[in-house]
Amino acid sequence: MDDKKPSGTDAGVFAPDRNNAIFTTDELKHAFYDMVLIRRFEERAGQLYGMGLIGGFCHLYIGQEAVVVGIQMELKQGDKLITSYRDHGQMLAAGMDPRGVMAELTGREGGYSRGKGGSMHMFSREKNFYGGHGIVGAQVALGIGLAFANKYRGTDEVSIAYFGEGASNQGQVYESFNLAALHKLPCVFVIENNHYGMGTSVERASASKALWRNGEPWGIPGRKVDGMDVEAVRQAAREAVEYCRAGKGPFLLEMATYRYRGHSMSDPAKYRPRSEVDEMRKNHDPIDRVRRELLSVGVDEAELKAIEDKVKAIVVDAADFAQSSPEPDPSELWTDVLVEG
């Protein structure tokens, strides 16, 4: 394997090695728990939005859970995360408290940004989660800044910069590719290709159909991965993260995934047939895939039900906390505006 092109880079969709199990049974149960937590949390957030308890924009991660869970399982303490406005799944996978995330969604004092950021703008320095950004593609340049900090400090920590296929052809993304490659920054670029940028299919919006190859002019290796398969995601993430930790520079992963809901809660998603969504749910659901895998290795249905019941209690508690936490004091309008020199 040379520095610029790992083996298999031109092979198209990444094929996980099923003969070399990457998950122990306990790890697979952990992945199941994390994905169910994200799914049930997002479903509850959608309900609260419908009740008028969440204002502004709210972009749900339902359907895409395998992407962030698989990648997160290959990270270590100190690795940094940054993403777009579809960010609740990344927060939960990073270990942020569901209470704090839900309270931020409802604009309450107990939220991660003390109720001032809402769905798109919350952060956790403790968990190395740097947002949540509402400007399409803006987080990518910040992501290489995090990677530059890692390299400058002489650590082997990596930065994960998530963005959607709708942002993948922006100029600032290509400028970020150039700088990351030029300085060999330890950044994994992750395109979450859910096939629709707002209401426009990627087939109509992008001349490049192989987004995983978009970094090739700068020598950035890439993979296209089945983002509905947490095992494939984790194996591809392991290769990408190891490449970055070795000081070889950035890596690009295109995750072929699918969102079941509209672009945001205000989007009825009439631009795609219901049959398409139903087919994805029936035949490609990432949680159902893991459930089948666990059952096939001897985990019984009762244990999976216990995991789901635990998740349900956590989500109910988070929603109750979010509704009972007080609204921010008006004095909060003047905080977090400037940093004292």
PDB file of N, CA, C and O in Angstrom, residues 261-311:
ATOM      1  N   ARG A 261     -37.081  10.308   6.714  1.00  0.00           N
ATOM      2  CA  ARG A 261     -37.930  11.498   6.820  1.00  0.00           C
ATOM      3  C   ARG A 261     -37.508  12.537   5.778  1.00  0.00           C
ATOM      4  O   ARG A 261     -36.542  12.353   5.049  1.00  0.00           O
ATOM      5  N   GLY A 262     -38.227  13.650   5.741  1.00  0.00           N
ATOM      6  CA  GLY A 262     -37.883  14.726   4.826  1.00  0.00           C
ATOM      7  C   GLY A 262     -36.584  15.397   5.225  1.00  0.00           C
ATOM      8  O   GLY A 262     -35.976  15.066   6.250  1.00  0.00           O
ATOM      9  N   HIS A 263     -36.164  16.350   4.421  1.00  0.00           N
ATOM     10  CA  HIS A 263     -34.920  17.068   4.717  1.00  0.00           C
ATOM     11  C   HIS A 263     -34.952  17.646   6.127  1.00  0.00           C
ATOM     12  O   HIS A 263     -33.991  17.550   6.874  1.00  0.00           O
ATOM     13  N   SER A 264     -36.050  18.268   6.474  1.00  0.00           N
ATOM     14  CA  SER A 264     -36.274  18.744   7.834  1.00  0.00           C
ATOM     15  C   SER A 264     -37.724  18.444   8.184  1.00  0.00           C
ATOM     16  O   SER A 264     -38.476  17.901   7.369  1.00  0.00           O
ATOM     17  N   MET A 265     -38.119  18.789   9.391  1.00  0.00           N
ATOM     18  CA  MET A 265     -39.482  18.475   9.814  1.00  0.00           C
ATOM     19  C   MET A 265     -40.536  19.217   8.991  1.00  0.00           C
ATOM     20  O   MET A 265     -41.699  18.821   8.972  1.00  0.00           O
ATOM     21  N   SER A 266     -40.143  20.287   8.312  1.00  0.00           N
ATOM     22  CA  SER A 266     -41.106  21.044   7.508  1.00  0.00           C
ATOM     23  C   SER A 266     -41.206  20.529   6.073  1.00  0.00           C
ATOM     24  O   SER A 266     -41.940  21.092   5.266  1.00  0.00           O
ATOM     25  N   ASP A 267     -40.481  19.467   5.761  1.00  0.00           N
ATOM     26  CA  ASP A 267     -40.411  18.946   4.387  1.00  0.00           C
ATOM     27  C   ASP A 267     -41.302  17.708   4.237  1.00  0.00           C
ATOM     28  O   ASP A 267     -41.036  16.671   4.849  1.00  0.00           O
ATOM     29  N   PRO A 268     -42.358  17.776   3.429  1.00  0.00           N
ATOM     30  CA  PRO A 268     -43.224  16.608   3.225  1.00  0.00           C
ATOM     31  C   PRO A 268     -42.617  15.537   2.318  1.00  0.00           C
ATOM     32  O   PRO A 268     -43.192  14.457   2.156  1.00  0.00           O
ATOM     33  N   ALA A 269     -41.482  15.819   1.695  1.00  0.00           N
ATOM     34  CA  ALA A 269     -40.741  14.851   0.869  1.00  0.00           C
ATOM     35  C   ALA A 269     -41.572  14.297  -0.281  1.00  0.00           C
ATOM     36  O   ALA A 269     -41.512  13.104  -0.589  1.00  0.00           O
ATOM     37  N   LYS A 270     -42.290  15.156  -0.956  1.00  0.00           N
ATOM     38  CA  LYS A 270     -43.119  14.711  -2.077  1.00  0.00           C
ATOM     39  C   LYS A 270     -42.321  14.483  -3.366  1.00  0.00           C
ATOM     40  O   LYS A 270     -42.876  14.072  -4.380  1.00  0.00           O
ATOM     41  N   TYR A 271     -41.035  14.751  -3.322  1.00  0.00           N
ATOM     42  CA  TYR A 271     -40.175  14.590  -4.493  1.00  0.00           C
ATOM     43  C   TYR A 271     -39.716  13.150  -4.683  1.00  0.00           C
ATOM     44  O   TYR A 271     -38.976  12.854  -5.611  1.00  0.00           O
ATOM     45  N   ARG A 272     -40.100  12.236  -3.805  1.00  0.00           N
ATOM     46  CA  ARG A 272     -39.726  10.833  -3.961  1.00  0.00           C
ATOM     47  C   ARG A 272     -40.947   9.971  -3.650  1.00  0.00           C
ATOM     48  O   ARG A 272     -41.786  10.324  -2.812  1.00  0.00           O
ATOM     49  N   PRO A 273     -41.081   8.842  -4.337  1.00  0.00           N
ATOM     50  CA  PRO A 273     -42.256   8.000  -4.113  1.00  0.00           C
ATOM     51  C   PRO A 273     -42.211   7.300  -2.755  1.00  0.00           C
ATOM     52  O   PRO A 273     -41.137   6.939  -2.265  1.00  0.00           O
ATOM     53  N   ARG A 274     -43.370   7.103  -2.165  1.00  0.00           N
ATOM     54  CA  ARG A 274     -43.447   6.409  -0.885  1.00  0.00           C
ATOM     55  C   ARG A 274     -42.887   4.996  -1.002  1.00  0.00           C
ATOM     56  O   ARG A 274     -42.298   4.462  -0.059  1.00  0.00           O
ATOM     57  N   SER A 275     -43.058   4.384  -2.177  1.00  0.00           N
ATOM     58  CA  SER A 275     -42.569   3.022  -2.373  1.00  0.00           C
ATOM     59  C   SER A 275     -41.047   2.941  -2.221  1.00  0.00           C
ATOM     60  O   SER A 275     -40.514   1.916  -1.780  1.00  0.00           O
ATOM     61  N   GLU A 276     -40.343   4.014  -2.584  1.00  0.00           N
ATOM     62  CA  GLU A 276     -38.883   4.032  -2.442  1.00  0.00           C
ATOM     63  C   GLU A 276     -38.489   3.982  -0.963  1.00  0.00           C
ATOM     64  O   GLU A 276     -37.604   3.215  -0.570  1.00  0.00           O
ATOM     65  N   VAL A 277     -39.161   4.789  -0.154  1.00  0.00           N
ATOM     66  CA  VAL A 277     -38.876   4.799   1.284  1.00  0.00           C
ATOM     67  C   VAL A 277     -39.221   3.449   1.898  1.00  0.00           C
ATOM     68  O   VAL A 277     -38.457   2.889   2.695  1.00  0.00           O
ATOM     69  N   ASP A 278     -40.367   2.900   1.508  1.00  0.00           N
ATOM     70  CA  ASP A 278     -40.799   1.607   2.053  1.00  0.00           C
ATOM     71  C   ASP A 278     -39.808   0.497   1.707  1.00  0.00           C
ATOM     72  O   ASP A 278     -39.519  -0.377   2.529  1.00  0.00           O
ATOM     73  N   GLU A 279     -39.284   0.532   0.479  1.00  0.00           N
ATOM     74  CA  GLU A 279     -38.320  -0.491   0.064  1.00  0.00           C
ATOM     75  C   GLU A 279     -37.047  -0.406   0.889  1.00  0.00           C
ATOM     76  O   GLU A 279     -36.485  -1.436   1.300  1.00  0.00           O
ATOM     77  N   MET A 280     -36.592   0.815   1.166  1.00  0.00           N
ATOM     78  CA  MET A 280     -35.386   0.983   1.976  1.00  0.00           C
ATOM     79  C   MET A 280     -35.617   0.500   3.407  1.00  0.00           C
ATOM     80  O   MET A 280     -34.774  -0.183   3.990  1.00  0.00           O
ATOM     81  N   ARG A 281     -36.750   0.841   3.961  1.00  0.00           N
ATOM     82  CA  ARG A 281     -37.071   0.396   5.322  1.00  0.00           C
ATOM     83  C   ARG A 281     -37.160  -1.135   5.398  1.00  0.00           C
ATOM     84  O   ARG A 281     -36.672  -1.752   6.348  1.00  0.00           O
ATOM     85  N   LYS A 282     -37.771  -1.728   4.405  1.00  0.00           N
ATOM     86  CA  LYS A 282     -38.019  -3.172   4.430  1.00  0.00           C
ATOM     87  C   LYS A 282     -36.757  -3.983   4.187  1.00  0.00           C
ATOM     88  O   LYS A 282     -36.523  -5.013   4.853  1.00  0.00           O
ATOM     89  N   ASN A 283     -35.926  -3.542   3.262  1.00  0.00           N
ATOM     90  CA  ASN A 283     -34.809  -4.374   2.819  1.00  0.00           C
ATOM     91  C   ASN A 283     -33.413  -3.870   3.211  1.00  0.00           C
ATOM     92  O   ASN A 283     -32.435  -4.616   3.043  1.00  0.00           O
ATOM     93  N   HIS A 284     -33.314  -2.651   3.730  1.00  0.00           N
ATOM     94  CA  HIS A 284     -31.974  -2.102   3.996  1.00  0.00           C
ATOM     95  C   HIS A 284     -31.849  -1.430   5.359  1.00  0.00           C
ATOM     96  O   HIS A 284     -30.834  -0.763   5.593  1.00  0.00           O
ATOM     97  N   ASP A 285     -32.823  -1.586   6.224  1.00  0.00           N
ATOM     98  CA  ASP A 285     -32.779  -0.879   7.494  1.00  0.00           C
ATOM     99  C   ASP A 285     -31.561  -1.316   8.311  1.00  0.00           C
ATOM    100  O   ASP A 285     -31.344  -2.515   8.539  1.00  0.00           O
ATOM    101  N   PRO A 286     -30.734  -0.359   8.782  1.00  0.00           N
ATOM    102  CA  PRO A 286     -29.492  -0.725   9.486  1.00  0.00           C
ATOM    103  C   PRO A 286     -29.732  -1.398  10.831  1.00  0.00           C
ATOM    104  O   PRO A 286     -28.944  -2.254  11.251  1.00  0.00           O
ATOM    105  N   ILE A 287     -30.812  -1.035  11.515  1.00  0.00           N
ATOM    106  CA  ILE A 287     -31.098  -1.641  12.816  1.00  0.00           C
ATOM    107  C   ILE A 287     -31.605  -3.065  12.638  1.00  0.00           C
ATOM    108  O   ILE A 287     -31.190  -3.981  13.364  1.00  0.00           O
ATOM    109  N   ASP A 288     -32.473  -3.273  11.671  1.00  0.00           N
ATOM    110  CA  ASP A 288     -32.967  -4.628  11.405  1.00  0.00           C
ATOM    111  C   ASP A 288     -31.828  -5.562  11.013  1.00  0.00           C
ATOM    112  O   ASP A 288     -31.808  -6.740  11.386  1.00  0.00           O
ATOM    113  N   ARG A 289     -30.867  -5.020  10.277  1.00  0.00           N
ATOM    114  CA  ARG A 289     -29.711  -5.829   9.865  1.00  0.00           C
ATOM    115  C   ARG A 289     -28.932  -6.322  11.079  1.00  0.00           C
ATOM    116  O   ARG A 289     -28.565  -7.494  11.178  1.00  0.00           O
ATOM    117  N   VAL A 290     -28.698  -5.425  12.039  1.00  0.00           N
ATOM    118  CA  VAL A 290     -27.963  -5.809  13.245  1.00  0.00           C
ATOM    119  C   VAL A 290     -28.794  -6.754  14.101  1.00  0.00           C
ATOM    120  O   VAL A 290     -28.263  -7.704  14.696  1.00  0.00           O
ATOM    121  N   ARG A 291     -30.085  -6.521  14.160  1.00  0.00           N
ATOM    122  CA  ARG A 291     -30.960  -7.422  14.921  1.00  0.00           C
ATOM    123  C   ARG A 291     -30.851  -8.850  14.381  1.00  0.00           C
ATOM    124  O   ARG A 291     -30.697  -9.811  15.145  1.00  0.00           O
ATOM    125  N   ARG A 292     -30.914  -8.982  13.061  1.00  0.00           N
ATOM    126  CA  ARG A 292     -30.806 -10.314  12.458  1.00  0.00           C
ATOM    127  C   ARG A 292     -29.461 -10.951  12.764  1.00  0.00           C
ATOM    128  O   ARG A 292     -29.366 -12.156  13.040  1.00  0.00           O
ATOM    129  N   GLU A 293     -28.407 -10.150  12.719  1.00  0.00           N
ATOM    130  CA  GLU A 293     -27.067 -10.657  12.999  1.00  0.00           C
ATOM    131  C   GLU A 293     -26.965 -11.166  14.438  1.00  0.00           C
ATOM    132  O   GLU A 293     -26.399 -12.228  14.701  1.00  0.00           O
ATOM    133  N   LEU A 294     -27.516 -10.398  15.371  1.00  0.00           N
ATOM    134  CA  LEU A 294     -27.474 -10.803  16.775  1.00  0.00           C
ATOM    135  C   LEU A 294     -28.273 -12.084  17.012  1.00  0.00           C
ATOM    136  O   LEU A 294     -27.833 -12.979  17.738  1.00  0.00           O
ATOM    137  N   LEU A 295     -29.434 -12.175  16.403  1.00  0.00           N
ATOM    138  CA  LEU A 295     -30.243 -13.387  16.554  1.00  0.00           C
ATOM    139  C   LEU A 295     -29.520 -14.598  15.971  1.00  0.00           C
ATOM    140  O   LEU A 295     -29.585 -15.706  16.524  1.00  0.00           O
ATOM    141  N   SER A 296     -28.777 -14.375  14.880  1.00  0.00           N
ATOM    142  CA  SER A 296     -28.092 -15.489  14.220  1.00  0.00           C
ATOM    143  C   SER A 296     -26.919 -16.025  15.040  1.00  0.00           C
ATOM    144  O   SER A 296     -26.496 -17.168  14.841  1.00  0.00           O
ATOM    145  N   VAL A 297     -26.379 -15.189  15.970  1.00  0.00           N
ATOM    146  CA  VAL A 297     -25.262 -15.654  16.796  1.00  0.00           C
ATOM    147  C   VAL A 297     -25.716 -16.067  18.191  1.00  0.00           C
ATOM    148  O   VAL A 297     -24.883 -16.246  19.092  1.00  0.00           O
ATOM    149  N   GLY A 298     -27.029 -16.189  18.376  1.00  0.00           N
ATOM    150  CA  GLY A 298     -27.533 -16.763  19.612  1.00  0.00           C
ATOM    151  C   GLY A 298     -28.064 -15.806  20.654  1.00  0.00           C
ATOM    152  O   GLY A 298     -28.460 -16.232  21.747  1.00  0.00           O
ATOM    153  N   VAL A 299     -28.081 -14.510  20.367  1.00  0.00           N
ATOM    154  CA  VAL A 299     -28.686 -13.558  21.293  1.00  0.00           C
ATOM    155  C   VAL A 299     -30.193 -13.698  21.177  1.00  0.00           C
ATOM    156  O   VAL A 299     -30.740 -13.674  20.073  1.00  0.00           O
ATOM    157  N   ASP A 300     -30.874 -13.856  22.298  1.00  0.00           N
ATOM    158  CA  ASP A 300     -32.311 -14.109  22.203  1.00  0.00           C
ATOM    159  C   ASP A 300     -33.109 -12.806  22.139  1.00  0.00           C
ATOM    160  O   ASP A 300     -32.628 -11.728  22.497  1.00  0.00           O
ATOM    161  N   GLU A 301     -34.339 -12.954  21.693  1.00  0.00           N
ATOM    162  CA  GLU A 301     -35.216 -11.799  21.482  1.00  0.00           C
ATOM    163  C   GLU A 301     -35.460 -11.039  22.779  1.00  0.00           C
ATOM    164  O   GLU A 301     -35.599  -9.805  22.772  1.00  0.00           O
ATOM    165  N   ALA A 302     -35.504 -11.765  23.902  1.00  0.00           N
ATOM    166  CA  ALA A 302     -35.757 -11.117  25.189  1.00  0.00           C
ATOM    167  C   ALA A 302     -34.658 -10.119  25.543  1.00  0.00           C
ATOM    168  O   ALA A 302     -34.926  -9.053  26.101  1.00  0.00           O
ATOM    169  N   GLU A 303     -33.403 -10.457  25.216  1.00  0.00           N
ATOM    170  CA  GLU A 303     -32.304  -9.548  25.511  1.00  0.00           C
ATOM    171  C   GLU A 303     -32.381  -8.293  24.648  1.00  0.00           C
ATOM    172  O   GLU A 303     -32.112  -7.180  25.118  1.00  0.00           O
ATOM    173  N   LEU A 304     -32.749  -8.461  23.390  1.00  0.00           N
ATOM    174  CA  LEU A 304     -32.908  -7.303  22.519  1.00  0.00           C
ATOM    175  C   LEU A 304     -34.066  -6.424  22.993  1.00  0.00           C
ATOM    176  O   LEU A 304     -33.987  -5.194  22.947  1.00  0.00           O
ATOM    177  N   LYS A 305     -35.128  -7.065  23.452  1.00  0.00           N
ATOM    178  CA  LYS A 305     -36.272  -6.304  23.980  1.00  0.00           C
ATOM    179  C   LYS A 305     -35.851  -5.517  25.223  1.00  0.00           C
ATOM    180  O   LYS A 305     -36.285  -4.371  25.419  1.00  0.00           O
ATOM    181  N   ALA A 306     -34.991  -6.101  26.043  1.00  0.00           N
ATOM    182  CA  ALA A 306     -34.510  -5.405  27.235  1.00  0.00           C
ATOM    183  C   ALA A 306     -33.695  -4.168  26.853  1.00  0.00           C
ATOM    184  O   ALA A 306     -33.792  -3.115  27.503  1.00  0.00           O
ATOM    185  N   ILE A 307     -32.885  -4.288  25.791  1.00  0.00           N
ATOM    186  CA  ILE A 307     -32.119  -3.135  25.307  1.00  0.00           C
ATOM    187  C   ILE A 307     -33.065  -2.038  24.839  1.00  0.00           C
ATOM    188  O   ILE A 307     -32.894  -0.856  25.166  1.00  0.00           O
ATOM    189  N   GLU A 308     -34.082  -2.434  24.092  1.00  0.00           N
ATOM    190  CA  GLU A 308     -35.046  -1.450  23.582  1.00  0.00           C
ATOM    191  C   GLU A 308     -35.817  -0.790  24.715  1.00  0.00           C
ATOM    192  O   GLU A 308     -36.102   0.423  24.668  1.00  0.00           O
ATOM    193  N   ASP A 309     -36.162  -1.552  25.744  1.00  0.00           N
ATOM    194  CA  ASP A 309     -36.874  -0.988  26.893  1.00  0.00           C
ATOM    195  C   ASP A 309     -35.989   0.013  27.640  1.00  0.00           C
ATOM    196  O   ASP A 309     -36.463   1.063  28.100  1.00  0.00           O
ATOM    197  N   LYS A 310     -34.698  -0.306  27.758  1.00  0.00           N
ATOM    198  CA  LYS A 310     -33.759   0.616  28.405  1.00  0.00           C
ATOM    199  C   LYS A 310     -33.678   1.923  27.622  1.00  0.00           C
ATOM    200  O   LYS A 310     -33.699   3.021  28.208  1.00  0.00           O
ATOM    201  N   VAL A 311     -33.588   1.804  26.304  1.00  0.00           N
ATOM    202  CA  VAL A 311     -33.532   2.992  25.452  1.00  0.00           C
ATOM    203  C   VAL A 311     -34.814   3.815  25.599  1.00  0.00           C
ATOM    204  O   VAL A 311     -34.766   5.050  25.719  1.00  0.00           O
TER     205      VAL A 311
END
